[in-house]
XYZ file of C-alpha atoms in Angstrom:
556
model
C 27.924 11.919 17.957
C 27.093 15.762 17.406
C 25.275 17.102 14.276
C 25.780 20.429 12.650
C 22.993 22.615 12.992
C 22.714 23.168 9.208
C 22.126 19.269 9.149
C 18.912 18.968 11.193
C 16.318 18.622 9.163
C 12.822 20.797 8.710
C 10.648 18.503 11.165
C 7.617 19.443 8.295
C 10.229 18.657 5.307
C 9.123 15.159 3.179
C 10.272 13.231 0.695
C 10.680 10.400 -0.963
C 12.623 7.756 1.189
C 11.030 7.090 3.982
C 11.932 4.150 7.445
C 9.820 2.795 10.210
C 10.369 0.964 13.329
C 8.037 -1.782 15.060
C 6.784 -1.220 18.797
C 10.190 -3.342 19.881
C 13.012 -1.373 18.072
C 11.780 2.280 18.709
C 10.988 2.267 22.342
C 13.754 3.950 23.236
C 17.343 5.415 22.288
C 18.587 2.250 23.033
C 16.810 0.458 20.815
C 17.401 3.053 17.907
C 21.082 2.977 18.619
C 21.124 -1.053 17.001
C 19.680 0.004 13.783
C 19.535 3.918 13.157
C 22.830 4.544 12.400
C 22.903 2.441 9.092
C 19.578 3.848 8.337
C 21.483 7.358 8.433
C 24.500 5.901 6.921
C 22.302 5.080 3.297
C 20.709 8.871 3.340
C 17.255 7.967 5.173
C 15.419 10.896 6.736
C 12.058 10.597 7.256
C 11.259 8.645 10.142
C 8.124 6.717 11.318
C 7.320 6.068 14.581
C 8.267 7.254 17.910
C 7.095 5.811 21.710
C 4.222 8.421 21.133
C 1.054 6.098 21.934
C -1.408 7.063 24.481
C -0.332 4.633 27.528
C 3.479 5.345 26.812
C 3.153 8.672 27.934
C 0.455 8.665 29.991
C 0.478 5.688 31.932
C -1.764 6.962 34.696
C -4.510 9.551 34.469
C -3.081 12.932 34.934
C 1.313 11.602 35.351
C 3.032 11.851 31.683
C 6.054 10.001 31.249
C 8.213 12.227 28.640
C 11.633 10.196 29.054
C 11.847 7.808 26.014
C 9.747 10.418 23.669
C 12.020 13.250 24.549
C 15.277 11.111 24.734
C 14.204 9.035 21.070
C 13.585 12.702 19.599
C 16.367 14.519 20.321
C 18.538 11.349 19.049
C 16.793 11.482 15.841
C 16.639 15.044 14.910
C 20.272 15.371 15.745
C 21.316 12.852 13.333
C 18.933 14.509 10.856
C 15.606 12.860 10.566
C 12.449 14.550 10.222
C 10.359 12.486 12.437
C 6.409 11.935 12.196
C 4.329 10.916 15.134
C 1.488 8.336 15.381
C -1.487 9.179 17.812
C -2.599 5.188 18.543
C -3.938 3.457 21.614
C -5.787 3.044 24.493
C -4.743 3.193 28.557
C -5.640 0.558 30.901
C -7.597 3.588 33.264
C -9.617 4.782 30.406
C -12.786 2.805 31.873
C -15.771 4.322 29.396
C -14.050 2.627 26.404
C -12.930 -1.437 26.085
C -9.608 -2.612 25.327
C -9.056 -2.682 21.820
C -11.353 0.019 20.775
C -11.411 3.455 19.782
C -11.839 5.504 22.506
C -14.698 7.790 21.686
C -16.415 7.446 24.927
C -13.929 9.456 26.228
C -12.667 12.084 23.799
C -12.442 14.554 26.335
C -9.510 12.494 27.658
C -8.025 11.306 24.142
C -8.150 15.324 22.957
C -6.196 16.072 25.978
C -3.488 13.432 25.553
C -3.699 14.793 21.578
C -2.858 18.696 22.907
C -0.582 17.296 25.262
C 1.847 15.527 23.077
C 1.318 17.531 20.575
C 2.352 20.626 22.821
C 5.275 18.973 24.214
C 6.953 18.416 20.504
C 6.018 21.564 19.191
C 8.869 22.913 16.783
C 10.464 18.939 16.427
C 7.304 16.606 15.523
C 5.021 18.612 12.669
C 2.967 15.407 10.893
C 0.534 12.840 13.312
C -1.324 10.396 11.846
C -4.366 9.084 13.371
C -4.740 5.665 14.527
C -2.505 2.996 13.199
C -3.782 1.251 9.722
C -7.434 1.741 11.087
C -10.243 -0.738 11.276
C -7.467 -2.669 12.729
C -7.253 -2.171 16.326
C -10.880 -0.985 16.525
C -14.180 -2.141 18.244
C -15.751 -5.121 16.146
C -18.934 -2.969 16.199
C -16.749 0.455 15.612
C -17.477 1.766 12.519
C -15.624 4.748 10.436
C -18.392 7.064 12.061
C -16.813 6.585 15.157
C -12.898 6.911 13.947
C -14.145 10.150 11.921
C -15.218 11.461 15.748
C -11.808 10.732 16.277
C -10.498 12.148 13.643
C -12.403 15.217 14.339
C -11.348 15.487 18.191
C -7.397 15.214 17.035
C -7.610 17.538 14.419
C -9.145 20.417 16.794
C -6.986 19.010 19.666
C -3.281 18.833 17.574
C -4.120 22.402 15.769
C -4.813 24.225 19.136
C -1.771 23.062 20.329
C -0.112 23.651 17.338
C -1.237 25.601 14.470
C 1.216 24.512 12.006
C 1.233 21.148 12.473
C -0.360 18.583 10.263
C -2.784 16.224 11.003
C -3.280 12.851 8.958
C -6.193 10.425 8.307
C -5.402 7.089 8.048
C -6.729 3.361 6.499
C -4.951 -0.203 6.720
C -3.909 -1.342 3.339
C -5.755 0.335 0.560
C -9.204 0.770 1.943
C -10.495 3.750 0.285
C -13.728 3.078 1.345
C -13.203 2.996 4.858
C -11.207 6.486 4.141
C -14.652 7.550 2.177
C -17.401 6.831 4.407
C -15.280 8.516 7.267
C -15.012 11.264 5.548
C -18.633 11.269 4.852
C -19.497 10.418 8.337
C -17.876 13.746 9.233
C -13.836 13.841 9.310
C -14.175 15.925 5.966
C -11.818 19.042 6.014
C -10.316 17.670 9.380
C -6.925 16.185 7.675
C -3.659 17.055 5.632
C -2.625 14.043 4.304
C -3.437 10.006 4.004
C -1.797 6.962 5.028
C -1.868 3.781 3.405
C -0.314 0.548 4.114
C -1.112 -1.335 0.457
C 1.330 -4.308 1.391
C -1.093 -6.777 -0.079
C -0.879 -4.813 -3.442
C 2.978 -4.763 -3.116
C 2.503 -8.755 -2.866
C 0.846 -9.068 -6.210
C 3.937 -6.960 -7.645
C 6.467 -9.083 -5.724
C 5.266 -12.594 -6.878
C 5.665 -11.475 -10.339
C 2.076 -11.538 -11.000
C 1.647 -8.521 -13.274
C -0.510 -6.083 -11.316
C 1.955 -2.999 -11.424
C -0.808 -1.455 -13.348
C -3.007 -1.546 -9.791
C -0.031 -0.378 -8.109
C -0.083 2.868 -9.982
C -3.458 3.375 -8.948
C -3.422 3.852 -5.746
C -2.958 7.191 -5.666
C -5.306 8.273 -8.635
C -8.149 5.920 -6.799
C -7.352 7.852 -4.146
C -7.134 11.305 -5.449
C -10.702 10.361 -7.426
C -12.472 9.426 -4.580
C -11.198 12.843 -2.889
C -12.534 14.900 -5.683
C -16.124 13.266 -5.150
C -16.434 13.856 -1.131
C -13.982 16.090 -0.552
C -12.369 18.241 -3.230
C -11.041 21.219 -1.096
C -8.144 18.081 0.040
C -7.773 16.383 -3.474
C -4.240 16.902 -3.657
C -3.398 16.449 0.053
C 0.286 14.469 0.111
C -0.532 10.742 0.486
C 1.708 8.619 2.112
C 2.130 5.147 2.541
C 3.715 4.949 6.208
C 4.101 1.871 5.927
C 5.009 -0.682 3.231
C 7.450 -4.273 2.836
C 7.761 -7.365 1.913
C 8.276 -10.648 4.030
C 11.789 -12.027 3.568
C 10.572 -14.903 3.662
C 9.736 -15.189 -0.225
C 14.048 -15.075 -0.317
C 15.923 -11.752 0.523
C 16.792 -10.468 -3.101
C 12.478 -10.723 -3.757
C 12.094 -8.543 -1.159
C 15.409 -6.325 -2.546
C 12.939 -6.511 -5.654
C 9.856 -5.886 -4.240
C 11.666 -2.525 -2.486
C 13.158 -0.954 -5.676
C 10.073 -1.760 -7.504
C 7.662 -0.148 -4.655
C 9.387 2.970 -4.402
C 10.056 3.119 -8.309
C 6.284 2.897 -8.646
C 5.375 4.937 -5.719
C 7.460 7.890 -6.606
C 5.882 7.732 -10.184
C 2.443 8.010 -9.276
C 2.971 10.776 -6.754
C 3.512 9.433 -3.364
C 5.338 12.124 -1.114
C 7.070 9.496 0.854
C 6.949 5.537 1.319
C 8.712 4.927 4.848
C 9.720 1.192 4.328
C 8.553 -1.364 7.229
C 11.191 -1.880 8.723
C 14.681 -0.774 9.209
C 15.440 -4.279 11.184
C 13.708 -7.323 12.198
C 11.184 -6.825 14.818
C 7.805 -8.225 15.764
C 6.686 -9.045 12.389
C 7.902 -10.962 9.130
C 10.793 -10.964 9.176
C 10.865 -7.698 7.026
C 13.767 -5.925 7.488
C 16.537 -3.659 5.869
C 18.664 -5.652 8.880
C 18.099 -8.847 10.583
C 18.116 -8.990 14.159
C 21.866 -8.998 14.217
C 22.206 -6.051 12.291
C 23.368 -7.395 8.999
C 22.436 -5.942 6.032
C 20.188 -7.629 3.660
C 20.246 -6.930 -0.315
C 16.914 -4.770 0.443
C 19.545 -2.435 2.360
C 21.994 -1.698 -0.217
C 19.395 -1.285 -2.718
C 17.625 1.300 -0.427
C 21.263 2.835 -0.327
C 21.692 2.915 -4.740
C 18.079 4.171 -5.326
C 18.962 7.029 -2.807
C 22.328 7.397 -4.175
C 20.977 7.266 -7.963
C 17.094 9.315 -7.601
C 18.627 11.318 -4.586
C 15.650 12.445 -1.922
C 13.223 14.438 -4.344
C 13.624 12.204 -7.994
C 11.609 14.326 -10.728
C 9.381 11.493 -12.279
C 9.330 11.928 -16.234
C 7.147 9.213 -17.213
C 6.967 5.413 -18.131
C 7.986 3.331 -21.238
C 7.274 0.161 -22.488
C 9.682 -2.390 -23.891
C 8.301 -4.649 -26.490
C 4.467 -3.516 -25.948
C 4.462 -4.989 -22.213
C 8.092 -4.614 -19.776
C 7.492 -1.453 -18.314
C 10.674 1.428 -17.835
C 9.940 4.335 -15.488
C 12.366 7.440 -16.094
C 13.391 9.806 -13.535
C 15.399 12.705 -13.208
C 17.730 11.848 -10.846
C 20.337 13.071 -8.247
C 22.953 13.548 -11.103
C 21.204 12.809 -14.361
C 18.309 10.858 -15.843
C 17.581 7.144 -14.407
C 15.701 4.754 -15.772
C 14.661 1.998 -13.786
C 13.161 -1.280 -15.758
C 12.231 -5.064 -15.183
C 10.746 -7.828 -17.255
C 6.618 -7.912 -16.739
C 5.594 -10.916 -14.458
C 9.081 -12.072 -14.082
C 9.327 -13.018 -18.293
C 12.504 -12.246 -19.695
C 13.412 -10.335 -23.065
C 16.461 -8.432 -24.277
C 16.348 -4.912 -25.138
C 18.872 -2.585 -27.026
C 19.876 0.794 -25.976
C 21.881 1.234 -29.354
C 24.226 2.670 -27.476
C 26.602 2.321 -24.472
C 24.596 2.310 -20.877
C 25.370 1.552 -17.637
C 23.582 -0.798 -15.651
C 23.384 -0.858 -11.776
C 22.410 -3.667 -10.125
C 20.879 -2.283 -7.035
C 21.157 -5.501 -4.721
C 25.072 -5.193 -5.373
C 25.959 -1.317 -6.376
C 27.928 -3.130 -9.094
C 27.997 -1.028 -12.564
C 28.559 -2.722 -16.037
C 28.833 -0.637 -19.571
C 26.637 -2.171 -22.225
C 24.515 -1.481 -24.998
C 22.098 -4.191 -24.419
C 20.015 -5.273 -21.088
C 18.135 -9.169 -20.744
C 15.098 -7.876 -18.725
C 13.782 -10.298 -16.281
C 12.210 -10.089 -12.431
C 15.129 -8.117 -11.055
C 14.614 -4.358 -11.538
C 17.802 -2.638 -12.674
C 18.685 0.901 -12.707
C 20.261 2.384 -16.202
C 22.096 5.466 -16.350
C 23.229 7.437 -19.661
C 19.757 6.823 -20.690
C 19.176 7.092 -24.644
C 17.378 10.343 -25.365
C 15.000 8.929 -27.518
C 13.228 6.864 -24.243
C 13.365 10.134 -22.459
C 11.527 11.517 -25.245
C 9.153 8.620 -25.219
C 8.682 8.523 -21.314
C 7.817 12.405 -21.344
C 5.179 11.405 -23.773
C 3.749 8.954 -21.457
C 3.544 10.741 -18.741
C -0.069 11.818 -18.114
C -1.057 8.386 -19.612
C -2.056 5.453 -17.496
C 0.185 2.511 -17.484
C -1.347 -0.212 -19.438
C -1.709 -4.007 -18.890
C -2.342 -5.793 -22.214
C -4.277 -3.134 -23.809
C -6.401 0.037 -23.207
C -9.825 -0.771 -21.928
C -10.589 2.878 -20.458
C -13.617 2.877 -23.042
C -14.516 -0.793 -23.072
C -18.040 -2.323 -22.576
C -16.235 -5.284 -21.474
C -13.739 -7.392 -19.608
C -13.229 -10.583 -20.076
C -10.583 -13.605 -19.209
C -11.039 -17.122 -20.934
C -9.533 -20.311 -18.959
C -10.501 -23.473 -21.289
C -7.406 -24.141 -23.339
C -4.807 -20.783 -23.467
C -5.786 -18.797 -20.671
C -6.373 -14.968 -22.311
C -6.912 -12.444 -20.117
C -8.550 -9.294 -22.099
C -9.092 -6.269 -19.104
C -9.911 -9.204 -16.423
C -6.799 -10.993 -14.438
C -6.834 -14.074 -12.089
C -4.871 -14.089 -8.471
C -4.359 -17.196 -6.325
C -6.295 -16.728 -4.009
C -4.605 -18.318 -1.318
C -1.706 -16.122 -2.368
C -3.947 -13.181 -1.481
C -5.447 -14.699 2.036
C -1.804 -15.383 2.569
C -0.513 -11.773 2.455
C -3.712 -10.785 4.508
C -2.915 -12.557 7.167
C 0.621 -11.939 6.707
C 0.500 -7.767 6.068
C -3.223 -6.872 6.998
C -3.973 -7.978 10.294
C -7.338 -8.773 10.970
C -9.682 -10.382 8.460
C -12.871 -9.202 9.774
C -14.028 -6.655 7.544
C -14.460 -9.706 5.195
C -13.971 -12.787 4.673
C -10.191 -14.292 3.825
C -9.928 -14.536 0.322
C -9.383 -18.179 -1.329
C -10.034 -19.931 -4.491
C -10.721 -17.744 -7.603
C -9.665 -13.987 -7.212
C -10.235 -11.672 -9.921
C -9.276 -7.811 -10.758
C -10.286 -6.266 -13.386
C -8.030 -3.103 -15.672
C -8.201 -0.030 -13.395
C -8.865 1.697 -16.378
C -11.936 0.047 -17.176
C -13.501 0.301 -13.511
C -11.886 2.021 -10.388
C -14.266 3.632 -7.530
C -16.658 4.990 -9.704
C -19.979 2.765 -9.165
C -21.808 1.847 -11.985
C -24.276 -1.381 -12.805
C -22.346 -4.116 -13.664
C -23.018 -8.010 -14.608
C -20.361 -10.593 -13.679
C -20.774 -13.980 -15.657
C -19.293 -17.056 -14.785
C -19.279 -19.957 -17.143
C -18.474 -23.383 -15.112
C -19.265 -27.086 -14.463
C -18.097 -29.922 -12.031
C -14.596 -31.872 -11.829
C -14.738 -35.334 -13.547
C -15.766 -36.885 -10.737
C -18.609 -34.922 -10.475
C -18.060 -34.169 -6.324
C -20.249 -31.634 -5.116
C -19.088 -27.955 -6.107
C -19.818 -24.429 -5.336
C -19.352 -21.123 -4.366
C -20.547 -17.537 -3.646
C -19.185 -14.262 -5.303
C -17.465 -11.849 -2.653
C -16.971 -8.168 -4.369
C -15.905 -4.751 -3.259
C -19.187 -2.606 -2.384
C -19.672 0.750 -1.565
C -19.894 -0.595 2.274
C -16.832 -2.724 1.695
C -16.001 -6.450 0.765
C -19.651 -7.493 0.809
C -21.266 -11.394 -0.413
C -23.298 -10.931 -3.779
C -27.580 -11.148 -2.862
C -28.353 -14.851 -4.244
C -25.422 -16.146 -1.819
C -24.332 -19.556 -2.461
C -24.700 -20.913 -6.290
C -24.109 -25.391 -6.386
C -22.790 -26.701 -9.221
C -25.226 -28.524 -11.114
C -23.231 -31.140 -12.586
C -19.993 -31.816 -14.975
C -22.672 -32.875 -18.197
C -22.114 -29.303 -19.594
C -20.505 -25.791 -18.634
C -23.096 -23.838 -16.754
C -23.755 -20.426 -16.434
C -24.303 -17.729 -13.660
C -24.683 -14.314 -13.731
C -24.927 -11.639 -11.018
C -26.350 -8.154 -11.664
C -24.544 -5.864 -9.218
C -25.667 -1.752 -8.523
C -22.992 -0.871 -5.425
C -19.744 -2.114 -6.923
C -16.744 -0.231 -5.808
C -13.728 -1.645 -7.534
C -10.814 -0.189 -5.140
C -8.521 -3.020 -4.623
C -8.242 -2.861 -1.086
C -6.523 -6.252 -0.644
C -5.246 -6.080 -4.003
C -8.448 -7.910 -6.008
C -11.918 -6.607 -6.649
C -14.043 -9.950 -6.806
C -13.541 -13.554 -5.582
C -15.470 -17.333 -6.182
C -15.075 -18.056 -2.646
C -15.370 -22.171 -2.079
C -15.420 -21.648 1.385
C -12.526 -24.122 1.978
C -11.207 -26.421 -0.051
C -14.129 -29.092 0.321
C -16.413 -27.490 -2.374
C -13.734 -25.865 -4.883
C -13.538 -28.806 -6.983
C -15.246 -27.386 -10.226
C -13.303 -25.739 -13.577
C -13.938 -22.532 -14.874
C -14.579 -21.596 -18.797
C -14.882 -17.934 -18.443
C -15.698 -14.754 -16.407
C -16.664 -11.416 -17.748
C -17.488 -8.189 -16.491
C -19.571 -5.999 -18.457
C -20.983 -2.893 -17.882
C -24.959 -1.978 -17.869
C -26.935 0.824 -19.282
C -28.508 2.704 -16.308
């Protein structure tokens, strides 16, 4: 298959629509020829990863093995993608650093292999990203001092080799505090973008759970935390290199979770998501395509949001449908799309009070109406009435809301005895969360698993800024008065960290009992998608009810 010249795109170009492979479906042009072509076929372009990984091309000290880089990048680029590279791994001969570490015992060798490959795809490959979704696949004692050293050591390696390319730092999930303290620890003014992987946030949205307002802000978190240790990058592209959903929850939630994530992503500024993955691999499964190669409804509705928002959607701003189902409005490849669902999975009807037409982006089918039942499954709505255009353009600048505006509260609180009402503070299950840990975020170890009681609070009330804070729990046994506890887990400056007084027992069921922690170094960032948990430790000890929780801010 030949490409026209004109076709091949700008190896620094970027936008919106992003695909990625696993280890075992882009080794080789082989392996891209079972699933590339229908990634083409829907109008993908940007491309993440290729065989680029330290012991794939240099297997032995000193002998680089070039044939499946060059052979995967010359089949890409002529079917025009713009292709981004990932600088990952150790090599067996490496012997100053241990397997499964980052190797900054050797970085003389590591900056060579950086100039090297760097060098060889100079003019094709422009963007390389740093370690894959670090702490994972780092020393248990490795700290982000020692991935800004090799942060540091690639950056000064890649732009010797080439000037013009681009260099990216990188964090699993949403760990902006990882991303902080290595910029702090020295990688500061040695990157030109971030990756994030925030599948675990992408959960919360896809069980219908209402946290779209912490999806949104990820990038502002992000972009705040940049202006406080590092303000020359503040508005460096960020870009979530990888990002899906486990088929597993049924194929049209994951079609959901898809239109929803890029919907969301593209709204708050992300320069490109590149979906995990185009087919089944070594994970999930969480494929466009199943190992067979047939489509699932996540690949034709990564095929109509190209088709409707085309590869660089202008994002006019959000609405809200009866004071809670949230609309986001683009400008789109050939006029103005709004894309809309019901707010954890509810349903209500809303009128356009005039004729619309709906796509249904799991089907490409198109219905005229004037009406629309909202529920879980986002739909796209073209001919959109001026009047929400009007409205959305409003909202813009505004940040989305999630049962009210608590930007200048005191105070967040959820009550659980009787009607549960949530005012600024929202409950998770817990094993939901651990669940899509283990599932999407790889090794636990930089805290404990989540379980039990998992709490975030409005992103507008608290989000990386750390000030004092009290969090008061009001509780008391089960009936059967069986021994009860638990110990508050929060996000700290220095990551997911156990509250001082440790593990609080359960006096006894007589009366509701309360606790109260007085935290300085809170750092509410939603890295796994929650800021504090009751952790139970198992399910032996989690046998207690809870009355309330509040969060409240302290005078300093």
């Amino acid at each position: 298959m030949s490409t026209r010249a004109q076709d091949v795109m700008d190896p620094a170009a970027l936008g919106s629509f992003g695909i990625g492979s696993c280890h075992i479906n882009g080794r080789s042009v082989q392996d891209a020829e079972r699933w590339v072509p229908q990634m083409q076929a829907i109008g993908l372009k940007y491309y993440r990863a290729l065989p680029t990984g330290w012991s794939q091309v240099e297997p032995e000290e000193g002998k680089w093995d070039w044939k499946d880089l060059d052979g995967q990048l010359q089949y890409l680029t002529e079917r025009g993608f713009a292709v981004g590279g990932l600088l990952n791994g150790g090599v067996k001969w490496n012997a100053l650093d241990k397997p499964g570490t980052l190797p900054v015992n050797n970085l003389p060798a590591w900056s060579n292999y950086v100039s090297a490959i760097v060098q060889r795809t100079k003019g094709r490959v422009k963007r390389w990203e740093v370690w894959n979704e670090p702490p994972n696949g780092t020393g248990r004692d490795q700290t982000p001092v020692d991935y800004a050293k090799l942060v540091v050591a690639s950056y000064k390696a890649a732009k010797a080799a080439d000037p013009t390319c681009l260099v990216g730092i990188a964090a699993k999930s949403v760990h902006v505090n990882y991303l902080e303290q290595a910029i702090k620890a020295g990688a500061k003014d040695h990157f030109d973008y971030i990756t994030l992987h925030p599948y675990e946030v992408l959960n919360g949205v896809a069980d219908n759970v209402g946290t779209e307002s912490v999806f949104m802000h990820i990038v502002p978190t992000v972009r705040k935390m940049l202006a406080a240790q590092n303000p020359e990058k503040v508005n460096v592209p960020i870009i979530f290199t990888e990002l899906g959903c486990d088929v597993k929850k049924g194929a049209d939630v994951q079609a959901h979770a898809l239109v929803k994530a890029y919907t969301m992503g593209i709204a708050q500024g992300v320069a490109c998501i590149q979906w995990f993955e185009g087919m089944d691999g070594d994970s999930g499964p969480l494929g466009l395509l199943d190992r067979k190669g047939v489509a699932r409804p996540s690949y034709t509705a990564m095929g109509q949001m190209i088709r409707h928002l085309g590869q660089h959607p202008d994002y006019l701003g959000w609405v809200l449908f009866q004071e809670k189902h949230y609309g986001f409005v683009f400008q789109g490849a050939e006029g103005i799309v709004l894309i809309t669902w019901a707010h954890q999975g509810g349903a209500a009807e809303v009128s356009f009070k005039q004729r619309v037409r709906i796509v249904n982006p799991l089907t490409g089918g198109i219905a005229s109406v004037d009406r629309l039942t909202l529920a879980a499954a986002p739909m796209l709505v073209l001919d959109v009435p001026d009047d929400l255009v009007a409205q959305a353009k409003t909202n813009r600048g505004k940040p989305l809301p999630w049962g009210g505006d608590y930007a200048q509260a005191e105070s967040v609180s959820i009550t659980m005895e009787g009607k549960q009402v949530e005012k600024g503070l929202h409950t998770l299950s817990g094993d939901a969360v651990a669940g899509a840990v283990v599932a999407y975020g790889g090794s636990a170890r930089a805290g404990s698993v989540p379980g039990g009681n998992v709490f975030v609070v409005d992103p507008q009330f608290l989000s990386y800024d750390t000030v004092p804070i009290e969090i008061t729990a009001v509780v008391r046994r089960n009936e059967a008065n069986d021994n009860a506890g638990f110990k508050l887990v929060y996000e700290s400056t220095n990551g997911l960290k156990t509250a001082k007084s440790g593990w609080y027992t359960v006096p006894d069921n007589k009366q509701w009992h309360t606790v109260r922690w007085q935290i300085d170094d809170a750092q509410f960032v939603n890295y796994w998608g929650y800021n504090f948990a009751l952790e139970s430790d198992g399910n032996q000890y989690n046998k207690y009810y809870i009355q309330s929780i509040t969060v409240a801010k302290r005078g300093k």
